[in-house]
Amino acid sequence: MTERYKERVKKLRGIAVSPGVIIGKARLVDRSRVKILYQYLVSEQQVWGEVERFKEALGAAKEQIAGIKNKMPEQLRKHAFILDTHLMILEDSMFCNATIQTILSEKINAEWALKKSVQNIDKLFAQIDDRYIKERIVDVEYVAERVLRCLAGKEQVSLSEINERVIIVAHELSPADTSSINIGKVMGFITDVGGRTSHAAIMAQSLKIPAVVGLETVTHHVQDGTLLIVDGYAGEVIIDPDDEEIILYQEKQIQREAYESGIIRLSHLAAETVDGHRIAVRANIELLEEVVAAKDHGAEGIGLYRTEYHYLRSASLPAEEDLFEDYREVAEIIAPAPVTIRTLDLGGDRVSSGHVPAKETNPALGLRAIRFCLKEVGLFKSQLRAILRASAFGKVQLMFPMISGVQELLDSRAILEEVMSELDREGRDYDRHVRVGVMVEVPSAVAVADILAKYVDFFSIGTNDLIQYALAIDRVNEHVAYMYQPFHPAILRMIKQVVEAGKKAGIDVALCGEMAGDPLCTCILLGLGIEEFSLNTVGIPIIKKIIRTLSLEECRKDLEKILELDTATRVRDVVKAKMKPLLTDLHHQGLITSYNNNVDRRAFQHA
Ligand code: PEP
Ligand code: MG
């Protein structure tokens, strides 16, 4: 990459994982790996000296991690278990004893011996069928890297030592990194890698500091001290902004805060169109901790509880009891409104930065979501038990992701029945009439929506995946992000088909993809007959406000014309023209950008 090219990069887009806007100086955190050289030890004395050196490094690493854990800020205490896992790795015989044995038997330096131990553990993990245990190799690598740094006498800059107000810029942040963050000093962080469920993302939310991850190459374009604007709402990072941009952002931020608080004050008003049609607006959440905020933003229930976090965050499978407690709490907090708990949707891009993706050539088309659960029946049953048990404490609905046809649904329902019988035998309380729905997000499910509708109580259209699979574009590939087109006539027709099938069968049809939160899409979705929108919490007040300004009758009429248009661009132009007066206001406040925000990982923008 040439210097000239570096200079041209002015703005990067990534995944907004924690909201807020900050302007500050970058602190580049170097987490490049320690280089390991092979060394043969000639004398017995050298060999024993090496063992001692390794033991000292282990001790130092232990002390460092224990220190980080002790000083962990209160807000992050609930994540301390990750550091306990790291301490356990430091005591594990495959990690310590095996390395010592290799030093002694092969007469080689500690670094090389440790590298061999990690390779052996990696091989062993790779053979294990349980993908969660397999993925823990990342933690072994974090710990090994720390020991290697201790061996090299290289101080790993701890984030706790950062004493200036800075924005952390890193390729990746380990759990130990984020756990040792100096609250009050670190304004926010941005990373090359990571997703919505990466450790860094979760920690940023807990700390309530803005963060953008998945920026891919931000560490290449930023140096220590570079001035940055980080927009944790839009997932944007502006590198080396000029005075005008800084002033613009500061003003935007002030206006945004004022406007947002105004909108939030109105968020409890019902989302009723001007011609009197009531629309349900619910929240998409990933964590129990988000439920209260969802309620505060006017959510009339949880329309999509993504349940992957519990499975991604720890080395072992979550216990049924822990899942039950979590789901029960969500159900109780949101009651009497409903919570739709979606069963596990692992696979595809849904792997945290702390986990190695399963090695599939085509993960989005691989063993993902319901396919994975139907294979791992034990795991599936344990989650279903937890969901059903929680149904005794609120209004719980259950939803299967990635259903591609009727057989898959019948297989899933059969397992659900088995679980119900188990609970009956055990005399446990649960809602025998729990409403069961499917996500419609695979084109084949759209094609057979009329048949699927006979077997479920509701549909929830997942446009994120529906667009991916219908238009054959990888939703996390920035090279094809421009093709992520919610307004593509094919997508509009598919939604129409699903709504019509649902209505004919008398079942509810919701929409929970990012389209539901895009103000440009609201009138189209109303025209298409969507009566439940489920979206990210922060967008709820805006979408409710937009719904309150629209007439359903008019949206229906507009839709008739829109459905005659032949390209996504034409649809977008028509919608923009219609929504202009309202959107100009929202645009001006920086509360919306464009429908391109729907892409999960955004393409680069060069100044
Ligand atoms: C979707 O696919 O639209 C959806 C809501 O599910 P997820 O983004 O979790 O795949
Ligand atoms: Mg999906």
PDB file of N, CA, C and O in Angstrom, residues 136-180:
ATOM      1  N   ARG A 136     -12.236 -22.582  21.223  1.00  0.00           N
ATOM      2  CA  ARG A 136     -11.480 -22.014  22.349  1.00  0.00           C
ATOM      3  C   ARG A 136      -9.990 -21.923  22.076  1.00  0.00           C
ATOM      4  O   ARG A 136      -9.237 -21.397  22.867  1.00  0.00           O
ATOM      5  N   ILE A 137      -9.534 -22.450  20.954  1.00  0.00           N
ATOM      6  CA  ILE A 137      -8.118 -22.351  20.613  1.00  0.00           C
ATOM      7  C   ILE A 137      -7.684 -20.885  20.602  1.00  0.00           C
ATOM      8  O   ILE A 137      -6.545 -20.554  20.901  1.00  0.00           O
ATOM      9  N   VAL A 138      -8.596 -20.005  20.309  1.00  0.00           N
ATOM     10  CA  VAL A 138      -8.266 -18.576  20.274  1.00  0.00           C
ATOM     11  C   VAL A 138      -7.798 -18.116  21.651  1.00  0.00           C
ATOM     12  O   VAL A 138      -6.848 -17.353  21.780  1.00  0.00           O
ATOM     13  N   ASP A 139      -8.443 -18.615  22.697  1.00  0.00           N
ATOM     14  CA  ASP A 139      -8.029 -18.224  24.041  1.00  0.00           C
ATOM     15  C   ASP A 139      -6.648 -18.779  24.364  1.00  0.00           C
ATOM     16  O   ASP A 139      -5.833 -18.119  24.996  1.00  0.00           O
ATOM     17  N   VAL A 140      -6.398 -20.012  23.905  1.00  0.00           N
ATOM     18  CA  VAL A 140      -5.073 -20.604  24.134  1.00  0.00           C
ATOM     19  C   VAL A 140      -4.032 -19.710  23.453  1.00  0.00           C
ATOM     20  O   VAL A 140      -2.965 -19.420  24.009  1.00  0.00           O
ATOM     21  N   GLU A 141      -4.364 -19.233  22.269  1.00  0.00           N
ATOM     22  CA  GLU A 141      -3.414 -18.379  21.539  1.00  0.00           C
ATOM     23  C   GLU A 141      -3.191 -17.038  22.233  1.00  0.00           C
ATOM     24  O   GLU A 141      -2.067 -16.543  22.307  1.00  0.00           O
ATOM     25  N   TYR A 142      -4.258 -16.459  22.766  1.00  0.00           N
ATOM     26  CA  TYR A 142      -4.096 -15.195  23.512  1.00  0.00           C
ATOM     27  C   TYR A 142      -3.112 -15.397  24.663  1.00  0.00           C
ATOM     28  O   TYR A 142      -2.225 -14.585  24.907  1.00  0.00           O
ATOM     29  N   VAL A 143      -3.323 -16.511  25.400  1.00  0.00           N
ATOM     30  CA  VAL A 143      -2.500 -16.765  26.579  1.00  0.00           C
ATOM     31  C   VAL A 143      -1.055 -17.035  26.157  1.00  0.00           C
ATOM     32  O   VAL A 143      -0.097 -16.512  26.752  1.00  0.00           O
ATOM     33  N   ALA A 144      -0.876 -17.834  25.107  1.00  0.00           N
ATOM     34  CA  ALA A 144       0.482 -18.151  24.635  1.00  0.00           C
ATOM     35  C   ALA A 144       1.206 -16.863  24.241  1.00  0.00           C
ATOM     36  O   ALA A 144       2.387 -16.679  24.547  1.00  0.00           O
ATOM     37  N   GLU A 145       0.496 -15.974  23.583  1.00  0.00           N
ATOM     38  CA  GLU A 145       1.096 -14.711  23.150  1.00  0.00           C
ATOM     39  C   GLU A 145       1.577 -13.910  24.360  1.00  0.00           C
ATOM     40  O   GLU A 145       2.655 -13.325  24.353  1.00  0.00           O
ATOM     41  N   ARG A 146       0.799 -13.943  25.410  1.00  0.00           N
ATOM     42  CA  ARG A 146       1.196 -13.216  26.623  1.00  0.00           C
ATOM     43  C   ARG A 146       2.459 -13.833  27.214  1.00  0.00           C
ATOM     44  O   ARG A 146       3.379 -13.134  27.618  1.00  0.00           O
ATOM     45  N   VAL A 147       2.494 -15.182  27.255  1.00  0.00           N
ATOM     46  CA  VAL A 147       3.684 -15.847  27.817  1.00  0.00           C
ATOM     47  C   VAL A 147       4.899 -15.538  26.934  1.00  0.00           C
ATOM     48  O   VAL A 147       5.991 -15.265  27.431  1.00  0.00           O
ATOM     49  N   LEU A 148       4.694 -15.553  25.616  1.00  0.00           N
ATOM     50  CA  LEU A 148       5.809 -15.260  24.706  1.00  0.00           C
ATOM     51  C   LEU A 148       6.342 -13.846  24.935  1.00  0.00           C
ATOM     52  O   LEU A 148       7.555 -13.609  24.900  1.00  0.00           O
ATOM     53  N   ARG A 149       5.450 -12.928  25.199  1.00  0.00           N
ATOM     54  CA  ARG A 149       5.887 -11.553  25.466  1.00  0.00           C
ATOM     55  C   ARG A 149       6.676 -11.492  26.766  1.00  0.00           C
ATOM     56  O   ARG A 149       7.676 -10.782  26.871  1.00  0.00           O
ATOM     57  N   CYS A 150       6.229 -12.263  27.745  1.00  0.00           N
ATOM     58  CA  CYS A 150       6.963 -12.292  29.019  1.00  0.00           C
ATOM     59  C   CYS A 150       8.348 -12.898  28.773  1.00  0.00           C
ATOM     60  O   CYS A 150       9.351 -12.427  29.309  1.00  0.00           O
ATOM     61  N   LEU A 151       8.413 -13.952  27.952  1.00  0.00           N
ATOM     62  CA  LEU A 151       9.703 -14.584  27.655  1.00  0.00           C
ATOM     63  C   LEU A 151      10.635 -13.601  26.946  1.00  0.00           C
ATOM     64  O   LEU A 151      11.835 -13.562  27.190  1.00  0.00           O
ATOM     65  N   ALA A 152      10.030 -12.793  26.078  1.00  0.00           N
ATOM     66  CA  ALA A 152      10.844 -11.857  25.305  1.00  0.00           C
ATOM     67  C   ALA A 152      11.159 -10.604  26.115  1.00  0.00           C
ATOM     68  O   ALA A 152      11.860  -9.709  25.655  1.00  0.00           O
ATOM     69  N   GLY A 153      10.589 -10.547  27.331  1.00  0.00           N
ATOM     70  CA  GLY A 153      10.785  -9.355  28.152  1.00  0.00           C
ATOM     71  C   GLY A 153      10.112  -8.149  27.540  1.00  0.00           C
ATOM     72  O   GLY A 153      10.437  -7.004  27.837  1.00  0.00           O
ATOM     73  N   LYS A 154       9.118  -8.418  26.674  1.00  0.00           N
ATOM     74  CA  LYS A 154       8.418  -7.304  26.022  1.00  0.00           C
ATOM     75  C   LYS A 154       7.193  -6.973  26.839  1.00  0.00           C
ATOM     76  O   LYS A 154       6.346  -7.838  27.072  1.00  0.00           O
ATOM     77  N   GLU A 155       7.111  -5.758  27.249  1.00  0.00           N
ATOM     78  CA  GLU A 155       5.936  -5.345  27.993  1.00  0.00           C
ATOM     79  C   GLU A 155       4.747  -5.277  27.036  1.00  0.00           C
ATOM     80  O   GLU A 155       4.846  -4.664  25.976  1.00  0.00           O
ATOM     81  N   GLN A 156       3.695  -5.960  27.351  1.00  0.00           N
ATOM     82  CA  GLN A 156       2.488  -5.793  26.546  1.00  0.00           C
ATOM     83  C   GLN A 156       1.801  -4.546  27.090  1.00  0.00           C
ATOM     84  O   GLN A 156       1.430  -4.509  28.262  1.00  0.00           O
ATOM     85  N   VAL A 157       1.701  -3.537  26.233  1.00  0.00           N
ATOM     86  CA  VAL A 157       1.092  -2.298  26.739  1.00  0.00           C
ATOM     87  C   VAL A 157      -0.304  -2.631  27.239  1.00  0.00           C
ATOM     88  O   VAL A 157      -1.140  -3.147  26.501  1.00  0.00           O
ATOM     89  N   SER A 158      -0.513  -2.392  28.530  1.00  0.00           N
ATOM     90  CA  SER A 158      -1.843  -2.657  29.059  1.00  0.00           C
ATOM     91  C   SER A 158      -2.708  -1.424  28.844  1.00  0.00           C
ATOM     92  O   SER A 158      -2.250  -0.297  29.003  1.00  0.00           O
ATOM     93  N   LEU A 159      -3.942  -1.670  28.483  1.00  0.00           N
ATOM     94  CA  LEU A 159      -4.823  -0.532  28.237  1.00  0.00           C
ATOM     95  C   LEU A 159      -5.060   0.252  29.515  1.00  0.00           C
ATOM     96  O   LEU A 159      -5.470   1.397  29.484  1.00  0.00           O
ATOM     97  N   SER A 160      -4.749  -0.388  30.679  1.00  0.00           N
ATOM     98  CA  SER A 160      -4.935   0.330  31.946  1.00  0.00           C
ATOM     99  C   SER A 160      -3.902   1.436  32.100  1.00  0.00           C
ATOM    100  O   SER A 160      -4.049   2.342  32.898  1.00  0.00           O
ATOM    101  N   GLU A 161      -2.804   1.318  31.327  1.00  0.00           N
ATOM    102  CA  GLU A 161      -1.755   2.338  31.457  1.00  0.00           C
ATOM    103  C   GLU A 161      -2.038   3.577  30.613  1.00  0.00           C
ATOM    104  O   GLU A 161      -1.299   4.548  30.664  1.00  0.00           O
ATOM    105  N   ILE A 162      -3.060   3.502  29.815  1.00  0.00           N
ATOM    106  CA  ILE A 162      -3.358   4.656  28.967  1.00  0.00           C
ATOM    107  C   ILE A 162      -3.996   5.754  29.820  1.00  0.00           C
ATOM    108  O   ILE A 162      -5.056   5.561  30.410  1.00  0.00           O
ATOM    109  N   ASN A 163      -3.269   6.847  29.898  1.00  0.00           N
ATOM    110  CA  ASN A 163      -3.709   7.885  30.815  1.00  0.00           C
ATOM    111  C   ASN A 163      -4.162   9.175  30.162  1.00  0.00           C
ATOM    112  O   ASN A 163      -4.308  10.184  30.822  1.00  0.00           O
ATOM    113  N   GLU A 164      -4.309   9.103  28.849  1.00  0.00           N
ATOM    114  CA  GLU A 164      -4.819  10.286  28.155  1.00  0.00           C
ATOM    115  C   GLU A 164      -6.184   9.932  27.597  1.00  0.00           C
ATOM    116  O   GLU A 164      -6.493   8.764  27.405  1.00  0.00           O
ATOM    117  N   ARG A 165      -6.926  10.949  27.256  1.00  0.00           N
ATOM    118  CA  ARG A 165      -8.225  10.711  26.625  1.00  0.00           C
ATOM    119  C   ARG A 165      -7.971  10.357  25.166  1.00  0.00           C
ATOM    120  O   ARG A 165      -7.596  11.229  24.372  1.00  0.00           O
ATOM    121  N   VAL A 166      -8.069   9.082  24.831  1.00  0.00           N
ATOM    122  CA  VAL A 166      -7.769   8.658  23.461  1.00  0.00           C
ATOM    123  C   VAL A 166      -8.809   7.672  22.939  1.00  0.00           C
ATOM    124  O   VAL A 166      -9.614   7.128  23.700  1.00  0.00           O
ATOM    125  N   ILE A 167      -8.730   7.469  21.635  1.00  0.00           N
ATOM    126  CA  ILE A 167      -9.564   6.441  21.000  1.00  0.00           C
ATOM    127  C   ILE A 167      -8.633   5.284  20.663  1.00  0.00           C
ATOM    128  O   ILE A 167      -7.625   5.471  19.970  1.00  0.00           O
ATOM    129  N   ILE A 168      -8.924   4.118  21.181  1.00  0.00           N
ATOM    130  CA  ILE A 168      -8.063   2.964  20.936  1.00  0.00           C
ATOM    131  C   ILE A 168      -8.294   2.457  19.506  1.00  0.00           C
ATOM    132  O   ILE A 168      -9.438   2.247  19.093  1.00  0.00           O
ATOM    133  N   VAL A 169      -7.182   2.239  18.806  1.00  0.00           N
ATOM    134  CA  VAL A 169      -7.258   1.695  17.447  1.00  0.00           C
ATOM    135  C   VAL A 169      -6.436   0.400  17.452  1.00  0.00           C
ATOM    136  O   VAL A 169      -5.253   0.426  17.788  1.00  0.00           O
ATOM    137  N   ALA A 170      -7.053  -0.711  17.139  1.00  0.00           N
ATOM    138  CA  ALA A 170      -6.325  -1.980  17.192  1.00  0.00           C
ATOM    139  C   ALA A 170      -6.817  -2.909  16.105  1.00  0.00           C
ATOM    140  O   ALA A 170      -7.935  -2.750  15.594  1.00  0.00           O
ATOM    141  N   HIS A 171      -5.967  -3.859  15.765  1.00  0.00           N
ATOM    142  CA  HIS A 171      -6.422  -4.869  14.805  1.00  0.00           C
ATOM    143  C   HIS A 171      -7.549  -5.672  15.452  1.00  0.00           C
ATOM    144  O   HIS A 171      -8.597  -5.889  14.904  1.00  0.00           O
ATOM    145  N   GLU A 172      -7.294  -6.070  16.696  1.00  0.00           N
ATOM    146  CA  GLU A 172      -8.266  -6.868  17.442  1.00  0.00           C
ATOM    147  C   GLU A 172      -7.994  -6.614  18.918  1.00  0.00           C
ATOM    148  O   GLU A 172      -6.857  -6.354  19.294  1.00  0.00           O
ATOM    149  N   LEU A 173      -9.007  -6.673  19.743  1.00  0.00           N
ATOM    150  CA  LEU A 173      -8.780  -6.509  21.175  1.00  0.00           C
ATOM    151  C   LEU A 173      -9.167  -7.807  21.880  1.00  0.00           C
ATOM    152  O   LEU A 173     -10.256  -8.340  21.634  1.00  0.00           O
ATOM    153  N   SER A 174      -8.262  -8.285  22.725  1.00  0.00           N
ATOM    154  CA  SER A 174      -8.570  -9.529  23.431  1.00  0.00           C
ATOM    155  C   SER A 174      -9.450  -9.201  24.636  1.00  0.00           C
ATOM    156  O   SER A 174      -9.541  -8.045  25.044  1.00  0.00           O
ATOM    157  N   PRO A 175     -10.063 -10.232  25.238  1.00  0.00           N
ATOM    158  CA  PRO A 175     -10.860  -9.966  26.439  1.00  0.00           C
ATOM    159  C   PRO A 175     -10.027  -9.312  27.533  1.00  0.00           C
ATOM    160  O   PRO A 175     -10.513  -8.450  28.252  1.00  0.00           O
ATOM    161  N   ALA A 176      -8.740  -9.730  27.637  1.00  0.00           N
ATOM    162  CA  ALA A 176      -7.889  -9.118  28.670  1.00  0.00           C
ATOM    163  C   ALA A 176      -7.695  -7.637  28.369  1.00  0.00           C
ATOM    164  O   ALA A 176      -7.641  -6.806  29.273  1.00  0.00           O
ATOM    165  N   ASP A 177      -7.559  -7.298  27.097  1.00  0.00           N
ATOM    166  CA  ASP A 177      -7.404  -5.890  26.714  1.00  0.00           C
ATOM    167  C   ASP A 177      -8.607  -5.072  27.169  1.00  0.00           C
ATOM    168  O   ASP A 177      -8.470  -4.073  27.865  1.00  0.00           O
ATOM    169  N   THR A 178      -9.771  -5.531  26.748  1.00  0.00           N
ATOM    170  CA  THR A 178     -10.965  -4.724  27.039  1.00  0.00           C
ATOM    171  C   THR A 178     -11.279  -4.725  28.531  1.00  0.00           C
ATOM    172  O   THR A 178     -11.827  -3.760  29.048  1.00  0.00           O
ATOM    173  N   SER A 179     -10.864  -5.796  29.228  1.00  0.00           N
ATOM    174  CA  SER A 179     -11.142  -5.853  30.662  1.00  0.00           C
ATOM    175  C   SER A 179     -10.284  -4.849  31.423  1.00  0.00           C
ATOM    176  O   SER A 179     -10.606  -4.487  32.544  1.00  0.00           O
ATOM    177  N   SER A 180      -9.138  -4.489  30.841  1.00  0.00           N
ATOM    178  CA  SER A 180      -8.239  -3.619  31.604  1.00  0.00           C
ATOM    179  C   SER A 180      -8.358  -2.163  31.166  1.00  0.00           C
ATOM    180  O   SER A 180      -7.536  -1.338  31.512  1.00  0.00           O
TER     181      SER A 180
END
